[in-house]
Amino acid sequence: MPRLRGAHMTPLSAEDVSVRFGGAEVLRNVDIAIHPGEIVTVIGPNGSGKSTLLRVLLGAIRPATGKVTRKQGLAIGYMPQRLAMDGRMPLTVRRFLSLPVRRRADAARAALARVGVPGIEGQSLATLSGGQLQRVLLARALLAVPQILIMDEPTQGLDQPGTAAFYKLVEDVRAETGAAILMVSHDLHVVMSASDRVICLNGHVCCQGAPKVVANAPEYRALFGLGTGGAFALYQHAHDHDHDHAEQDDAR
Ligand code: ADP
Ligand code: MG
């Protein structure tokens, strides 16, 4: 493995990283590198360590072993999976955008407009729809002027049109900024059509590569089965039908 060259070129990488909570090893021996401008999607069942992987890359969790390398001064925008706050707290959008880093009012206004929810600064977070909240979370991440945008299930709770609109927005943002995108997603159809690289995680990296390669990998199939929707509508070969695994379609 060309480690020296890789370490020099990649803005964000993990090398042989393991994470333990108490006695439980949640991630083991994970190697991952994010290259400038690429879209990398992490998929895997519930509890497979996806959010933990993002948080260890961000520096929010210390690995038990191994090493995370972030290029000096790397700007990361982060959209967490859920907000660690009380929904009844009377927090305005404007205040929220300045947590934890204080942002200028004009920058906040521009970011909200950019993500399609202009003028909602004064609204209480608790009154927003699911789609509005995800856009506010994205606006907050964009205020970091990220070179890497890290999103943890960004379309969770959105309906199909809302999900499509959100991914279109992310695509536009990437085209404008050239930011790399690292995300966790269960939207397999989008994952398989819009990612440069897919990482299949289950405590360790089961397989990774171009969407088409991963969709055909036995490790992926064991985890996600052979459904009619999502990835396999795109990539399944006619002779590969295997309905024995259909009950795993909703595996997350
Ligand atoms: P995923 O995002 O793939 O659903 P997570 O990374 O959130 O999975 O969690 C992986 C495992 O680690 C789960 O068993 C979860 O309960 C556990 N876990 C996550 N965060 C913590 C924590 N802060 N303390 C203890 N256990 C945790
Ligand atoms: Mg998660």
Coordinates of C-alpha atoms and ligand atoms in Angstrom, one line a residue:
M1 CA 0.0 0.0 0.0
P2 CA 1.5 3.4 -1.0
R3 CA 1.0 4.8 2.5
L4 CA 3.4 7.7 2.3
R5 CA 2.1 9.0 -1.0
G6 CA -1.5 8.5 0.3
A7 CA -0.9 10.4 3.5
H8 CA 0.6 13.2 1.6
M9 CA -2.3 13.6 -0.9
T10 CA -5.4 12.8 1.0
P11 CA -7.0 15.5 3.2
L12 CA -8.6 13.0 5.5
S13 CA -7.8 9.4 6.3
A14 CA -7.9 6.7 8.9
E15 CA -5.3 4.0 9.2
D16 CA -6.0 0.8 11.0
V17 CA -8.5 2.5 13.3
S18 CA -10.3 0.6 16.0
V19 CA -12.9 2.2 18.4
R20 CA -14.1 0.7 21.7
F21 CA -17.0 1.7 23.9
G22 CA -16.5 0.1 27.2
G23 CA -15.5 -3.4 26.3
A24 CA -17.2 -3.5 22.9
E25 CA -15.2 -3.0 19.8
V26 CA -17.4 -1.0 17.5
L27 CA -14.9 -0.5 14.7
R28 CA -11.9 -2.6 14.0
N29 CA -8.9 -2.1 11.7
V30 CA -10.6 0.5 9.5
D31 CA -8.6 2.0 6.6
I32 CA -10.2 4.8 4.7
A33 CA -9.1 7.8 2.7
I34 CA -11.1 10.6 1.3
H35 CA -9.8 12.3 -1.8
P36 CA -10.5 15.9 -2.8
G37 CA -13.9 16.4 -4.5
E38 CA -15.1 12.8 -4.4
I39 CA -18.4 11.5 -3.1
V40 CA -18.0 8.6 -0.7
T41 CA -21.0 6.9 0.8
V42 CA -20.9 4.6 3.8
I43 CA -23.6 2.0 4.0
G44 CA -24.2 -0.7 6.6
P45 CA -26.8 -2.1 9.0
N46 CA -28.0 -0.4 12.2
G47 CA -25.3 -0.4 14.8
S48 CA -22.5 -1.2 12.3
G49 CA -20.4 1.8 13.4
K50 CA -21.3 4.3 10.6
S51 CA -21.9 7.3 12.8
T52 CA -18.9 6.3 15.0
L53 CA -16.7 6.2 11.9
L54 CA -17.7 9.7 10.9
R55 CA -17.2 11.0 14.5
V56 CA -13.7 9.4 14.7
L57 CA -12.8 11.0 11.4
L58 CA -14.0 14.4 12.7
G59 CA -11.9 14.0 15.8
A60 CA -15.0 13.8 18.2
I61 CA -13.9 10.3 19.3
R62 CA -10.4 9.0 20.0
P63 CA -9.6 5.8 18.3
A64 CA -8.4 3.0 20.7
T65 CA -5.7 2.1 18.1
G66 CA -4.7 3.4 14.8
K67 CA -4.5 6.9 13.5
V68 CA -6.7 9.5 11.9
T69 CA -5.0 12.1 9.8
R70 CA -6.6 15.4 8.9
K71 CA -4.7 17.9 6.6
Q72 CA -3.7 20.9 8.6
G73 CA -6.4 23.6 8.5
L74 CA -8.9 21.2 6.8
A75 CA -12.3 22.8 6.9
I76 CA -15.0 20.2 7.6
G77 CA -18.7 20.8 7.5
Y78 CA -20.7 18.3 9.6
M79 CA -24.3 17.4 9.6
P80 CA -25.0 15.1 12.6
Q81 CA -27.5 12.3 12.5
R82 CA -29.5 13.8 15.2
L83 CA -29.5 17.0 17.3
A84 CA -28.4 16.6 20.9
M85 CA -30.9 19.1 22.2
D86 CA -34.4 19.4 23.7
G87 CA -36.9 20.1 21.0
R88 CA -38.8 22.4 23.4
M89 CA -35.9 24.7 23.8
P90 CA -36.8 28.0 22.3
L91 CA -33.8 28.2 20.0
T92 CA -34.0 30.3 16.8
V93 CA -32.5 29.3 13.5
R94 CA -30.3 32.3 13.7
R95 CA -28.9 31.3 17.1
F96 CA -28.5 27.7 16.1
L97 CA -26.4 28.6 13.0
S98 CA -24.0 30.3 15.4
L99 CA -23.5 27.1 17.5
P100 CA -20.8 26.2 18.3
V101 CA -19.0 28.7 16.0
R102 CA -20.2 32.3 15.9
R103 CA -21.3 33.3 12.4
R104 CA -22.0 36.7 10.8
A105 CA -25.6 37.5 10.2
D106 CA -25.0 38.2 6.5
A107 CA -23.3 34.8 6.1
A108 CA -26.1 33.0 7.9
R109 CA -28.7 34.8 5.8
A110 CA -26.8 33.8 2.6
A111 CA -26.4 30.2 3.7
L112 CA -30.2 29.9 4.4
A113 CA -31.0 31.3 1.0
R114 CA -28.5 29.0 -0.7
V115 CA -30.2 25.9 0.8
G116 CA -33.7 27.1 -0.2
V117 CA -35.0 28.3 3.1
P118 CA -34.5 32.1 2.9
G119 CA -35.7 34.4 5.7
I120 CA -36.3 31.8 8.4
E121 CA -33.7 33.2 10.8
G122 CA -36.2 34.2 13.4
Q123 CA -38.2 31.0 13.5
S124 CA -37.9 28.6 16.3
L125 CA -36.1 25.3 15.4
A126 CA -39.0 23.4 17.0
T127 CA -41.5 24.8 14.4
L128 CA -39.5 23.6 11.3
S129 CA -40.7 20.8 9.1
G130 CA -38.3 17.8 8.6
G131 CA -37.2 19.1 5.3
Q132 CA -36.6 22.6 6.6
L133 CA -34.6 21.3 9.5
Q134 CA -32.3 19.2 7.2
R135 CA -31.7 22.3 5.1
V136 CA -30.8 24.4 8.2
L137 CA -28.4 21.6 9.2
L138 CA -26.9 21.8 5.8
A139 CA -26.7 25.6 5.9
R140 CA -24.9 25.3 9.3
A141 CA -22.4 22.8 7.8
L142 CA -21.8 25.1 4.7
L143 CA -21.0 28.0 7.0
A144 CA -17.7 26.3 7.7
V145 CA -16.9 26.7 4.0
P146 CA -16.0 23.0 4.0
Q147 CA -13.4 21.2 1.9
I148 CA -15.1 18.1 3.1
L149 CA -18.8 17.9 3.9
I150 CA -19.6 15.0 6.3
M151 CA -23.3 14.1 6.5
D152 CA -24.9 11.4 8.6
E153 CA -28.1 10.2 7.1
P154 CA -29.0 13.6 5.8
T155 CA -32.4 12.7 4.3
Q156 CA -33.6 10.7 7.3
G157 CA -37.3 11.4 7.8
L158 CA -37.8 13.1 4.4
D159 CA -40.3 11.8 1.9
Q160 CA -39.2 10.8 -1.6
P161 CA -39.5 14.2 -3.3
G162 CA -37.8 15.8 -0.3
T163 CA -35.0 13.3 -0.5
A164 CA -34.5 13.9 -4.2
A165 CA -34.6 17.7 -3.7
F166 CA -32.0 17.4 -1.0
Y167 CA -29.6 15.3 -3.0
K168 CA -30.0 17.7 -6.0
L169 CA -29.0 20.5 -3.6
V170 CA -26.0 18.6 -2.4
E171 CA -24.9 17.9 -5.9
D172 CA -25.2 21.6 -6.8
V173 CA -23.2 22.6 -3.7
R174 CA -20.5 20.2 -4.7
A175 CA -20.3 21.5 -8.2
E176 CA -20.0 25.0 -6.9
T177 CA -17.5 24.4 -4.1
G178 CA -15.6 21.3 -5.2
A179 CA -16.0 20.0 -1.6
A180 CA -15.5 16.3 -1.1
I181 CA -18.6 14.6 0.4
L182 CA -18.6 11.8 2.9
M183 CA -22.0 10.6 3.9
V184 CA -24.0 7.8 5.5
S185 CA -27.1 7.0 3.6
H186 CA -29.7 4.3 3.3
D187 CA -31.0 5.6 0.0
L188 CA -29.4 2.8 -2.0
H189 CA -30.7 4.0 -5.3
V190 CA -29.1 7.4 -4.8
V191 CA -26.0 5.9 -3.3
M192 CA -25.4 3.6 -6.2
S193 CA -26.1 6.3 -8.8
A194 CA -24.4 9.3 -7.3
S195 CA -21.4 8.0 -5.3
D196 CA -17.9 7.8 -6.7
R197 CA -17.1 5.2 -4.0
V198 CA -19.2 3.1 -1.6
I199 CA -17.9 1.7 1.6
C200 CA -19.8 -1.2 3.1
L201 CA -19.3 -1.2 6.9
N202 CA -20.1 -3.8 9.5
G203 CA -17.7 -3.1 12.3
H204 CA -15.0 -3.4 9.7
V205 CA -14.9 -2.4 6.1
C206 CA -16.6 -5.4 4.4
C207 CA -16.0 -4.1 0.9
Q208 CA -15.5 -0.8 -0.9
G209 CA -15.1 0.5 -4.4
A210 CA -17.1 1.9 -7.3
P211 CA -20.9 1.4 -6.8
K212 CA -21.1 -1.2 -9.4
V213 CA -18.3 -3.3 -7.9
V214 CA -19.7 -3.1 -4.4
A215 CA -23.3 -3.9 -5.6
N216 CA -21.9 -7.2 -7.0
A217 CA -19.7 -8.0 -4.0
P218 CA -20.8 -11.1 -2.0
E219 CA -20.2 -9.1 1.3
Y220 CA -22.7 -6.5 0.2
R221 CA -25.2 -9.0 -0.9
A222 CA -25.0 -10.8 2.4
L223 CA -25.8 -7.6 4.2
F224 CA -28.4 -6.1 1.9
G225 CA -29.9 -9.0 0.1
L226 CA -31.1 -9.0 -3.5
G227 CA -34.1 -6.6 -3.5
T228 CA -36.0 -5.3 -6.5
G229 CA -35.5 -1.7 -5.5
G230 CA -32.4 0.3 -5.0
A231 CA -29.1 -0.8 -6.3
F232 CA -30.1 -4.0 -7.9
A233 CA -32.7 -2.4 -10.2
L234 CA -29.6 -0.8 -11.7
Y235 CA -27.0 -3.5 -11.5
Q236 CA -28.5 -6.9 -11.0
H237 CA -27.8 -9.4 -13.8
A238 CA -30.7 -11.4 -15.0
H239 CA -29.2 -14.7 -13.9
D240 CA -28.6 -13.4 -10.4
H241 CA -32.1 -13.4 -9.1
D242 CA -32.3 -14.9 -5.7
H243 CA -35.5 -14.3 -3.9
D244 CA -34.3 -16.3 -0.9
H245 CA -32.8 -13.1 0.4
A246 CA -35.7 -10.8 -0.2
E247 CA -36.5 -10.6 3.5
Q248 CA -33.3 -8.7 4.0
D249 CA -34.4 -5.8 1.7
D250 CA -35.0 -3.5 4.7
A251 CA -31.8 -4.4 6.4
R252 CA -30.2 -1.2 7.8
Ligands
ADP1 P1 -24.7 3.2 13.1 O1 -24.5 4.6 12.9 O2 -24.0 2.3 12.1 O3 -26.1 2.8 13.4 P2 -23.2 3.7 15.6 O4 -21.9 4.1 15.1 O5 -24.1 4.8 16.0 O6 -23.9 2.8 14.5 O7 -23.1 2.7 16.8 C1 -22.3 1.5 16.7 C2 -22.4 0.8 18.1 O8 -21.7 1.6 19.0 C3 -23.8 0.6 18.6 O9 -23.8 -0.7 19.2 C4 -24.0 1.7 19.6 O10 -24.9 1.4 20.6 C5 -22.5 1.9 20.1 N1 -22.3 3.3 20.5 C6 -22.3 4.3 19.7 N2 -21.9 5.5 20.4 C7 -21.7 5.1 21.6 C8 -21.3 5.8 22.8 N3 -21.0 7.1 22.8 N4 -21.1 5.0 23.9 C9 -21.3 3.7 24.0 N5 -21.7 3.0 22.9 C10 -21.9 3.7 21.7
MG2 MG -25.8 6.2 12.7

